[in-house]
mmCIF file of C-alpha atoms in Angstrom:
data_model
loop_
_atom_site.group_PDB
_atom_site.id
_atom_site.type_symbol
_atom_site.label_atom_id
_atom_site.label_comp_id
_atom_site.label_asym_id
_atom_site.label_seq_id
_atom_site.Cartn_x
_atom_site.Cartn_y
_atom_site.Cartn_z
ATOM 1 C CA MET A 251 -166.165 170.215 107.256
ATOM 2 C CA PRO A 252 -167.866 166.863 108.989
ATOM 3 C CA GLU A 253 -167.697 163.011 106.940
ATOM 4 C CA GLY A 254 -171.207 163.156 106.661
ATOM 5 C CA ASP A 255 -170.936 166.465 104.735
ATOM 6 C CA ASN A 256 -168.550 165.393 102.003
ATOM 7 C CA ILE A 257 -170.847 162.297 100.942
ATOM 8 C CA TRP A 258 -173.394 162.119 98.094
ATOM 9 C CA GLN A 259 -176.525 160.063 98.032
ATOM 10 C CA LEU A 260 -177.281 159.548 94.467
ATOM 11 C CA PHE A 261 -180.417 158.061 92.576
ATOM 12 C CA VAL A 262 -179.607 156.192 90.041
ATOM 13 C CA LYS A 263 -183.202 154.240 87.917
ATOM 14 C CA GLY A 264 -183.470 152.777 85.248
ATOM 15 C CA LEU A 265 -183.640 148.764 85.865
ATOM 16 C CA ARG A 266 -187.356 147.437 86.817
ATOM 17 C CA GLY A 267 -188.670 150.551 87.360
ATOM 18 C CA GLU A 268 -186.966 150.662 90.598
ATOM 19 C CA THR A 269 -184.559 153.866 91.714
ATOM 20 C CA THR A 270 -181.522 152.460 93.466
ATOM 21 C CA VAL A 271 -179.626 155.153 96.189
ATOM 22 C CA VAL A 272 -175.749 155.041 96.131
ATOM 23 C CA ARG A 273 -174.343 157.017 98.147
ATOM 24 C CA ILE A 274 -170.497 157.637 97.208
ATOM 25 C CA HIS A 275 -167.958 160.600 98.179
ATOM 26 C CA LYS A 276 -168.134 163.495 96.473
ATOM 27 C CA ASP A 277 -164.466 163.637 95.143
ATOM 28 C CA ALA A 278 -164.861 159.792 93.952
ATOM 29 C CA THR A 279 -163.562 158.633 90.835
ATOM 30 C CA VAL A 280 -166.116 158.000 87.855
ATOM 31 C CA ASP A 281 -164.803 154.336 87.392
ATOM 32 C CA GLU A 282 -165.365 153.858 91.754
ATOM 33 C CA LEU A 283 -169.075 155.080 90.581
ATOM 34 C CA ILE A 284 -169.902 152.576 88.445
ATOM 35 C CA ASN A 285 -168.346 149.581 90.121
ATOM 36 C CA LYS A 286 -170.292 150.504 92.897
ATOM 37 C CA ILE A 287 -173.544 150.120 90.833
ATOM 38 C CA SER A 288 -172.175 147.080 89.149
ATOM 39 C CA GLU A 289 -171.626 145.605 92.134
ATOM 40 C CA ARG A 290 -175.310 146.540 93.245
ATOM 41 C CA ASN A 291 -177.492 145.602 90.039
ATOM 42 C CA GLY A 292 -174.895 142.930 90.032
ATOM 43 C CA ILE A 293 -174.355 143.994 86.002
ATOM 44 C CA PRO A 294 -170.828 144.303 84.341
ATOM 45 C CA ALA A 295 -169.405 147.864 83.478
ATOM 46 C CA GLU A 296 -168.977 147.009 80.353
ATOM 47 C CA THR A 297 -172.520 145.978 79.503
ATOM 48 C CA GLN A 298 -174.854 149.308 80.952
ATOM 49 C CA ARG A 299 -174.538 152.551 80.468
ATOM 50 C CA ILE A 300 -174.910 155.242 83.047
ATOM 51 C CA LEU A 301 -176.292 158.572 81.628
ATOM 52 C CA TYR A 302 -175.862 161.788 84.553
ATOM 53 C CA THR A 303 -178.460 164.528 81.935
ATOM 54 C CA THR A 304 -177.656 164.279 78.857
ATOM 55 C CA LYS A 305 -173.747 163.320 79.463
ATOM 56 C CA GLN A 306 -172.853 159.737 78.997
ATOM 57 C CA LEU A 307 -170.582 158.805 81.416
ATOM 58 C CA VAL A 308 -166.707 157.438 80.494
ATOM 59 C CA TYR A 309 -165.608 154.697 81.650
ATOM 60 C CA GLY A 310 -162.094 153.964 82.411
ATOM 61 C CA GLN A 311 -160.863 157.301 81.978
ATOM 62 C CA ASN A 312 -160.059 159.084 85.111
ATOM 63 C CA LYS A 313 -162.821 161.338 85.445
ATOM 64 C CA TYR A 314 -164.176 162.706 88.901
ATOM 65 C CA LEU A 315 -167.643 163.528 89.169
ATOM 66 C CA SER A 316 -166.987 167.007 89.344
ATOM 67 C CA ASP A 317 -166.127 166.770 85.546
ATOM 68 C CA TYR A 318 -169.369 166.673 84.799
ATOM 69 C CA ASN A 319 -170.930 169.096 87.011
ATOM 70 C CA MET A 320 -172.991 166.701 89.235
ATOM 71 C CA GLU A 321 -174.066 167.370 92.628
ATOM 72 C CA ASP A 322 -175.238 166.135 96.007
ATOM 73 C CA GLN A 323 -178.739 164.055 94.813
ATOM 74 C CA SER A 324 -178.210 164.214 91.107
ATOM 75 C CA ASN A 325 -180.278 161.291 89.679
ATOM 76 C CA LEU A 326 -178.598 159.014 87.067
ATOM 77 C CA THR A 327 -179.864 156.931 84.810
ATOM 78 C CA VAL A 328 -178.788 153.434 83.681
ATOM 79 C CA VAL A 329 -178.942 151.831 79.843
ATOM 80 C CA LEU A 330 -178.396 148.147 79.314
ATOM 81 C CA ARG A 331 -176.262 147.476 76.324
ATOM 82 C CA LEU A 332 -177.954 144.369 74.214
ATOM 83 C CA LYS A 333 -176.343 141.549 72.765
ATOM 84 C CA GLY A 334 -177.986 140.834 69.204
ATOM 85 C CA GLY A 335 -179.364 136.690 70.191
ATOM 86 C CA SER A 336 -179.222 133.681 68.235
ATOM 87 C CA ASN A 337 -175.782 134.343 67.223
ATOM 88 C CA THR A 338 -175.692 137.382 65.507
ATOM 89 C CA VAL A 339 -172.009 138.679 65.736
ATOM 90 C CA GLU A 340 -171.359 141.480 67.988
ATOM 91 C CA ASP A 341 -170.681 145.098 66.667
ATOM 92 C CA LEU A 342 -167.460 146.013 67.960
ATOM 93 C CA SER A 343 -168.288 150.578 67.841
ATOM 94 C CA PRO A 344 -165.048 152.186 67.094
ATOM 95 C CA PRO A 345 -163.055 153.841 69.646
ATOM 96 C CA PRO A 346 -163.487 157.588 70.222
ATOM 97 C CA LYS A 347 -161.115 158.578 67.826
ATOM 98 C CA GLN A 348 -158.458 161.598 69.442
ATOM 99 C CA LEU A 349 -156.940 164.466 67.991
ATOM 100 C CA ASP A 350 -153.548 165.344 67.769
ATOM 101 C CA GLU A 351 -152.084 166.894 71.289
ATOM 102 C CA ASP A 352 -151.353 169.668 69.335
ATOM 103 C CA VAL A 353 -154.462 170.736 66.995
ATOM 104 C CA GLU A 354 -156.002 173.695 68.987
ATOM 105 C CA THR A 355 -159.567 172.586 71.073
ATOM 106 C CA THR A 356 -162.050 174.933 71.221
ATOM 107 C CA GLU A 357 -165.170 175.258 74.101
ATOM 108 C CA ALA A 358 -167.555 176.595 71.494
ATOM 109 C CA PRO A 359 -169.993 174.474 70.188
ATOM 110 C CA ASP A 360 -169.904 171.590 67.204
ATOM 111 C CA MET A 361 -171.484 173.396 64.424
ATOM 112 C CA ILE A 362 -173.562 170.873 63.607
ATOM 113 C CA SER A 363 -174.617 168.613 66.294
ATOM 114 C CA TRP A 364 -173.726 171.254 68.372
ATOM 115 C CA GLU A 365 -171.741 169.036 70.944
ATOM 116 C CA ASP A 366 -171.010 171.131 74.323
ATOM 117 C CA ASP A 367 -169.774 168.856 76.206
ATOM 118 C CA PRO A 368 -166.401 169.949 77.760
ATOM 119 C CA ASN A 369 -165.342 166.343 77.531
ATOM 120 C CA THR A 370 -165.776 165.728 74.072
ATOM 121 C CA PRO A 371 -162.444 167.730 72.050
ATOM 122 C CA ARG A 372 -163.645 169.627 69.349
ATOM 123 C CA ALA A 373 -161.364 170.954 66.984
ATOM 124 C CA LYS A 374 -160.744 174.741 65.347
ATOM 125 C CA MET A 375 -160.657 174.438 61.683
ATOM 126 C CA SER A 376 -159.349 176.510 59.830
ATOM 127 C CA CYS A 377 -162.258 178.896 59.164
ATOM 128 C CA GLY A 378 -162.661 179.098 63.282
ATOM 129 C CA HIS A 379 -165.056 177.256 63.753
ATOM 130 C CA ALA A 380 -165.667 173.882 65.967
ATOM 131 C CA ILE A 381 -166.281 170.013 64.891
ATOM 132 C CA THR A 382 -165.374 166.815 66.672
ATOM 133 C CA PRO A 383 -163.497 164.515 64.675
ATOM 134 C CA GLU A 384 -167.195 161.986 64.225
ATOM 135 C CA THR A 385 -168.754 164.538 62.742
ATOM 136 C CA LEU A 386 -165.815 166.542 60.283
ATOM 137 C CA THR A 387 -165.605 162.400 59.170
ATOM 138 C CA THR A 388 -169.672 162.031 58.884
ATOM 139 C CA PHE A 389 -170.257 165.663 57.206
ATOM 140 C CA CYS A 390 -167.639 164.408 54.134
ATOM 141 C CA GLU A 391 -168.831 161.441 53.451
ATOM 142 C CA SER A 392 -171.870 162.785 52.953
ATOM 143 C CA LEU A 393 -169.675 165.463 50.978
ATOM 144 C CA LEU A 394 -168.158 162.157 48.641
ATOM 145 C CA SER A 395 -171.110 160.147 47.954
ATOM 146 C CA SER A 396 -172.921 163.586 46.750
ATOM 147 C CA GLY A 397 -170.266 163.699 44.068
ATOM 148 C CA LYS A 398 -168.300 166.557 45.468
ATOM 149 C CA TYR A 399 -164.643 166.539 46.470
ATOM 150 C CA VAL A 400 -164.105 170.154 47.813
ATOM 151 C CA PHE A 401 -164.825 169.952 52.032
ATOM 152 C CA LYS A 402 -167.061 173.672 52.418
ATOM 153 C CA CYS A 403 -167.284 174.207 55.796
ATOM 154 C CA PRO A 404 -171.713 174.156 56.299
ATOM 155 C CA TYR A 405 -171.689 177.234 59.694
ATOM 156 C CA ILE A 406 -174.618 178.960 59.680
ATOM 157 C CA GLY A 407 -174.048 182.604 61.920
ATOM 158 C CA GLU A 408 -176.067 185.839 62.820
ATOM 159 C CA GLY A 409 -178.309 186.863 59.602
ATOM 160 C CA ARG A 410 -178.159 183.332 57.755
ATOM 161 C CA ALA A 411 -174.077 184.300 56.567
ATOM 162 C CA TYR A 412 -172.592 181.135 55.062
ATOM 163 C CA CYS A 413 -169.258 180.451 55.485
ATOM 164 C CA GLY A 414 -168.410 178.154 53.214
ATOM 165 C CA LYS A 415 -164.856 178.999 53.660
ATOM 166 C CA GLU A 416 -162.809 175.545 51.515
ATOM 167 C CA TRP A 417 -160.482 172.899 54.287
ATOM 168 C CA THR A 418 -158.059 170.695 52.423
ATOM 169 C CA TYR A 419 -158.139 167.496 52.285
ATOM 170 C CA LEU A 420 -155.116 167.444 54.350
ATOM 171 C CA GLU A 421 -156.637 169.533 57.394
ATOM 172 C CA VAL A 422 -160.107 167.218 56.852
ATOM 173 C CA ARG A 423 -157.791 164.447 56.625
ATOM 174 C CA ARG A 424 -156.408 165.357 59.794
ATOM 175 C CA LEU A 425 -158.511 167.041 62.367
ATOM 176 C CA ALA A 426 -161.307 164.190 60.983
ATOM 177 C CA VAL A 427 -158.415 162.190 62.642
ATOM 178 C CA LEU A 428 -159.269 159.431 59.677
ATOM 179 C CA THR A 429 -158.794 155.712 59.975
ATOM 180 C CA ALA A 430 -156.452 153.812 57.337
ATOM 181 C CA ASP A 431 -160.025 152.121 56.260
ATOM 182 C CA GLU A 432 -160.959 156.007 56.140
ATOM 183 C CA LYS A 433 -158.112 157.165 54.086
ATOM 184 C CA LYS A 434 -158.545 154.472 51.745
ATOM 185 C CA GLN A 435 -162.571 155.484 50.869
ATOM 186 C CA PHE A 436 -162.439 159.230 51.273
ATOM 187 C CA GLU A 437 -158.193 159.472 49.059
ATOM 188 C CA THR A 438 -160.187 156.943 46.369
ATOM 189 C CA LYS A 439 -163.908 159.233 46.343
ATOM 190 C CA ILE A 440 -161.748 162.360 45.796
ATOM 191 C CA SER A 441 -159.801 161.382 43.170
ATOM 192 C CA ASP A 442 -163.124 159.540 41.719
ATOM 193 C CA ASN A 443 -165.059 162.558 42.064
ATOM 194 C CA TYR A 444 -162.557 164.454 41.240
ATOM 195 C CA LEU A 445 -161.018 162.913 37.593
ATOM 196 C CA ARG A 446 -165.714 162.660 36.658
ATOM 197 C CA LYS A 447 -166.638 166.526 37.726
ATOM 198 C CA GLY A 448 -163.050 168.024 38.025
ATOM 199 C CA MET A 449 -160.121 168.660 34.950
ATOM 200 C CA GLY A 450 -160.353 171.069 35.420
ATOM 201 C CA ILE A 451 -164.180 171.918 35.295
ATOM 202 C CA GLN A 452 -165.600 173.942 38.506
ATOM 203 C CA GLU A 453 -169.383 174.741 40.138
ATOM 204 C CA CYS A 454 -171.282 177.453 39.140
ATOM 205 C CA PRO A 455 -172.014 179.500 42.390
ATOM 206 C CA LYS A 456 -174.995 180.924 41.646
ATOM 207 C CA CYS A 457 -176.697 178.384 39.805
ATOM 208 C CA HIS A 458 -174.344 175.069 40.179
ATOM 209 C CA SER A 459 -173.916 174.350 36.512
ATOM 210 C CA LEU A 460 -170.301 172.165 35.588
ATOM 211 C CA CYS A 461 -168.578 175.445 33.910
ATOM 212 C CA GLU A 462 -165.549 174.726 31.858
ATOM 213 C CA ARG A 463 -163.119 176.985 30.819
ATOM 214 C CA ILE A 464 -162.315 178.522 27.495
ATOM 215 C CA ASN A 465 -159.136 180.017 28.222
ATOM 216 C CA LYS A 466 -157.482 178.875 30.966
ATOM 217 C CA LYS A 467 -155.388 181.784 32.210
ATOM 218 C CA HIS A 468 -159.026 183.515 32.208
ATOM 219 C CA LYS A 469 -159.747 184.446 35.987
ATOM 220 C CA ARG A 470 -162.597 186.681 35.413
ATOM 221 C CA VAL A 471 -165.291 184.104 33.638
ATOM 222 C CA VAL A 472 -169.293 184.655 32.813
ATOM 223 C CA CYS A 473 -171.612 182.000 33.448
ATOM 224 C CA PRO A 474 -174.368 182.092 30.800
ATOM 225 C CA LEU A 475 -177.279 180.705 32.338
ATOM 226 C CA CYS A 476 -177.428 182.880 35.332
ATOM 227 C CA SER A 477 -176.878 185.757 32.744
ATOM 228 C CA ALA A 478 -180.229 184.797 30.234
ATOM 229 C CA SER A 479 -182.161 184.536 33.204
ATOM 230 C CA ASP A 480 -181.264 187.118 35.055
ATOM 231 C CA GLY A 481 -180.502 189.534 32.231
ATOM 232 C CA VAL A 482 -177.889 191.027 33.518
ATOM 233 C CA GLU A 483 -174.089 189.496 33.454
ATOM 234 C CA PHE A 484 -173.314 186.937 35.483
ATOM 235 C CA HIS A 485 -169.768 187.532 36.365
ATOM 236 C CA PHE A 486 -167.548 185.024 38.813
ATOM 237 C CA CYS A 487 -164.067 184.507 40.184
ATOM 238 C CA TRP A 488 -162.745 180.314 38.559
ATOM 239 C CA HIS A 489 -160.634 180.766 41.761
ATOM 240 C CA CYS A 490 -162.536 181.677 45.057
ATOM 241 C CA LEU A 491 -166.522 180.874 43.229
ATOM 242 C CA HIS A 492 -167.455 184.300 44.199
ATOM 243 C CA GLN A 493 -168.845 187.100 42.652
ATOM 244 C CA TRP A 494 -166.648 188.744 41.013
ATOM 245 C CA VAL A 495 -166.851 192.284 42.627
ATOM 246 C CA GLY A 496 -164.275 194.686 41.722
ATOM 247 C CA GLY A 497 -162.782 195.842 38.161
ATOM 248 C CA GLY A 498 -160.398 194.419 35.951
ATOM 249 C CA ILE A 499 -159.854 191.494 35.305
ATOM 250 C CA GLU A 500 -156.713 189.917 37.897
ATOM 251 C CA LYS A 501 -158.668 190.354 41.193
ATOM 252 C CA CYS A 502 -162.372 189.556 42.066
ATOM 253 C CA GLY A 503 -162.150 191.766 45.598
ATOM 254 C CA ASN A 504 -162.746 189.499 47.733
ATOM 255 C CA VAL A 505 -160.857 189.688 50.699
ATOM 256 C CA SER A 506 -160.463 186.463 51.582
ATOM 257 C CA CYS A 507 -159.004 185.520 47.550
ATOM 258 C CA GLY A 508 -155.836 185.074 46.786
ATOM 259 C CA GLY A 509 -156.057 185.026 43.050
ATOM 260 C CA GLU A 510 -155.214 182.130 42.158
ATOM 261 C CA ASP A 511 -155.691 178.070 42.366
ATOM 262 C CA PRO A 512 -155.758 177.886 46.802
ATOM 263 C CA ARG A 513 -154.041 174.590 45.978
ATOM 264 C CA LEU A 514 -150.542 176.253 44.981
ATOM 265 C CA LYS A 515 -150.409 178.195 48.396
ATOM 266 C CA ILE A 516 -150.465 175.098 50.297
ATOM 267 C CA LEU A 517 -147.494 173.988 47.573
ATOM 268 C CA ARG A 518 -145.359 177.378 48.390
ATOM 269 C CA ASP A 519 -145.643 177.178 51.924
ATOM 270 C CA CYS A 520 -145.577 173.594 52.961
ATOM 271 C CA LYS A 521 -142.886 172.157 55.384
ATOM 272 C CA LYS A 522 -139.259 170.683 54.166
ATOM 273 C CA LYS A 523 -138.498 167.256 55.218
ATOM 274 C CA THR A 524 -135.656 164.571 54.025
ATOM 275 C CA ILE A 525 -137.404 161.929 52.181
ATOM 276 C CA VAL A 526 -134.690 159.089 51.485
ATOM 277 C CA GLY A 527 -131.225 161.178 52.316
ATOM 278 C CA VAL A 528 -132.403 163.598 50.108
ATOM 279 C CA ALA A 529 -132.800 167.180 52.515
ATOM 280 C CA ASN A 530 -134.997 170.501 51.815
ATOM 281 C CA CYS A 531 -137.959 167.765 49.927
ATOM 282 C CA PRO A 532 -141.400 169.824 50.000
ATOM 283 C CA ALA A 533 -143.390 167.585 52.302
ATOM 284 C CA VAL A 534 -146.570 168.681 49.822
ATOM 285 C CA ARG A 535 -146.955 167.426 45.750
ATOM 286 C CA ALA A 536 -149.533 167.974 43.341
ATOM 287 C CA CYS A 537 -150.149 164.757 41.199
ATOM 288 C CA LEU A 538 -149.393 164.318 37.980
ATOM 289 C CA LYS A 539 -152.427 163.784 36.192
ATOM 290 C CA CYS A 540 -155.135 165.386 38.311
ATOM 291 C CA GLY A 541 -153.725 167.292 40.671
ATOM 292 C CA MET A 542 -154.799 166.442 43.671
ATOM 293 C CA LEU A 543 -152.598 167.653 46.489
ATOM 294 C CA ILE A 544 -150.854 164.290 48.295
ATOM 295 C CA GLU A 545 -148.744 164.602 52.167
ATOM 296 C CA HIS A 546 -145.449 162.199 52.017
ATOM 297 C CA GLU A 547 -145.793 160.772 55.772
ATOM 298 C CA LYS A 548 -142.864 158.677 55.270
ATOM 299 C CA ALA A 549 -140.864 155.562 54.008
ATOM 300 C CA CYS A 550 -139.631 155.424 49.749
ATOM 301 C CA LYS A 551 -139.936 158.650 47.968
ATOM 302 C CA HIS A 552 -142.165 156.814 44.946
ATOM 303 C CA MET A 553 -145.563 157.553 44.583
ATOM 304 C CA ALA A 554 -149.050 156.026 43.651
ATOM 305 C CA CYS A 555 -151.513 158.599 43.233
ATOM 306 C CA VAL A 556 -155.182 156.958 44.167
ATOM 307 C CA CYS A 557 -156.314 158.373 40.124
ATOM 308 C CA GLY A 558 -153.651 155.912 39.483
ATOM 309 C CA GLN A 559 -150.426 158.236 38.467
ATOM 310 C CA LYS A 560 -146.667 157.170 39.994
ATOM 311 C CA PHE A 561 -144.531 159.657 40.010
ATOM 312 C CA CYS A 562 -141.203 160.297 41.922
ATOM 313 C CA PHE A 563 -142.560 162.636 45.433
ATOM 314 C CA ILE A 564 -138.504 164.264 45.088
ATOM 315 C CA CYS A 565 -138.353 164.759 41.373
ATOM 316 C CA LEU A 566 -141.066 164.644 40.172
ATOM 317 C CA LYS A 567 -140.659 162.797 36.846
ATOM 318 C CA PRO A 568 -143.407 159.926 36.145
ATOM 319 C CA ASP A 569 -142.933 156.597 35.823
ATOM 320 C CA LEU A 570 -142.753 154.906 31.748
ATOM 321 C CA ASN A 571 -143.924 151.886 31.237
ATOM 322 C CA GLY A 572 -144.001 150.624 34.543
ATOM 323 C CA HIS A 573 -140.647 151.742 35.771
ATOM 324 C CA TYR A 574 -139.056 155.182 37.814
ATOM 325 C CA GLN A 575 -136.925 157.148 35.452
ATOM 326 C CA CYS A 576 -135.191 157.789 39.056
ATOM 327 C CA GLY A 577 -133.755 153.916 40.359
ATOM 328 C CA SER A 578 -134.596 152.538 42.926
ATOM 329 C CA TYR A 579 -137.292 153.723 45.945
ATOM 330 C CA ASP A 580 -134.790 154.550 48.613
ATOM 331 C CA SER A 581 -131.760 156.524 45.900
ATOM 332 C CA PRO A 582 -131.498 160.290 46.219
ATOM 333 C CA CYS A 583 -132.378 162.219 43.032
ATOM 334 C CA GLU A 584 -131.806 165.702 42.336
ATOM 335 C CA ILE A 585 -135.404 167.812 43.964
ATOM 336 C CA ALA A 586 -137.727 169.016 41.567
ATOM 337 C CA GLU A 587 -138.625 172.773 42.038
ATOM 338 C CA VAL A 588 -141.651 174.264 43.682
ATOM 339 C CA GLN A 589 -144.982 173.443 41.545
ATOM 340 C CA LYS A 590 -145.929 176.367 40.286
ATOM 341 C CA THR A 591 -149.301 175.537 38.105
ATOM 342 C CA ILE A 592 -151.223 172.731 38.949
ATOM 343 C CA PRO A 593 -151.369 169.531 36.451
ATOM 344 C CA ALA A 594 -155.096 169.349 35.433
ATOM 345 C CA ASP A 595 -155.828 173.177 35.639
ATOM 346 C CA ASN A 596 -152.851 173.550 32.756
#
């Protein structure tokens, strides 16, 4: 193939109302293209955005023109990135969030923003739906701001079918790639919302009234408000928060319901790890006060939940008057068995 057939003409517009022609090899990198444009217009690469259709060309990530499905005689647009005047402090945007290599990703579009750029990784949530870390963070922040402490998938499919599957905080924390500041914000808000609305309180899935069980052993409960307004008793499952569709009082008839608080399954199935030399410790525990799940990451065995409760992650003994009962932060102690109840619901 002649060399000329490998050279593309790209039309770059957006500055001074003019269109500039850039000639470049079809196998060139995005960096090479942006550098050419920068040389042509005299503007540093970091202060301009280059767009092809709705996609921004990403500088410094070893991308090629072919990664954006570009072709000969494609049209590009330059957008200047303006600094604030009058000595204003420059707003430095955080770098894009990067998913762990072992996170399962998907090519399906983001369920909320409909982002479908193949260069933008989207995590596959436990319910199977796709979302980017940034969208997941923003969505969950909105739930927390509205007083929620449970994260549920908002996906609406064909026939207006609502997913509504619950995501644990552990899943959200990992797939939203929360920063240290975001973790603090999330955990504090979850605890505040839970202590205010939780502690054995749920929302009726139909009328959304706050409800509390008279007998905490009951799985099948009746909402008096829905029953009075409909003229028929409305029964729902306390654990999965769906209408009770079966008979009896133990199994609600919903396929997705395990008949127990979903946190108990997480506590049973969590991985084991070594903490301060003590092997086979559960990696996840429920706070002794508020019931929030806490995952041990590293360092000492002493935990301080955002609700204020302090306890040992290994033996589960609470601190007394500011002192831990099982010795110093790095001393071995006896492993408490896997928790079989959620403390706040006892």
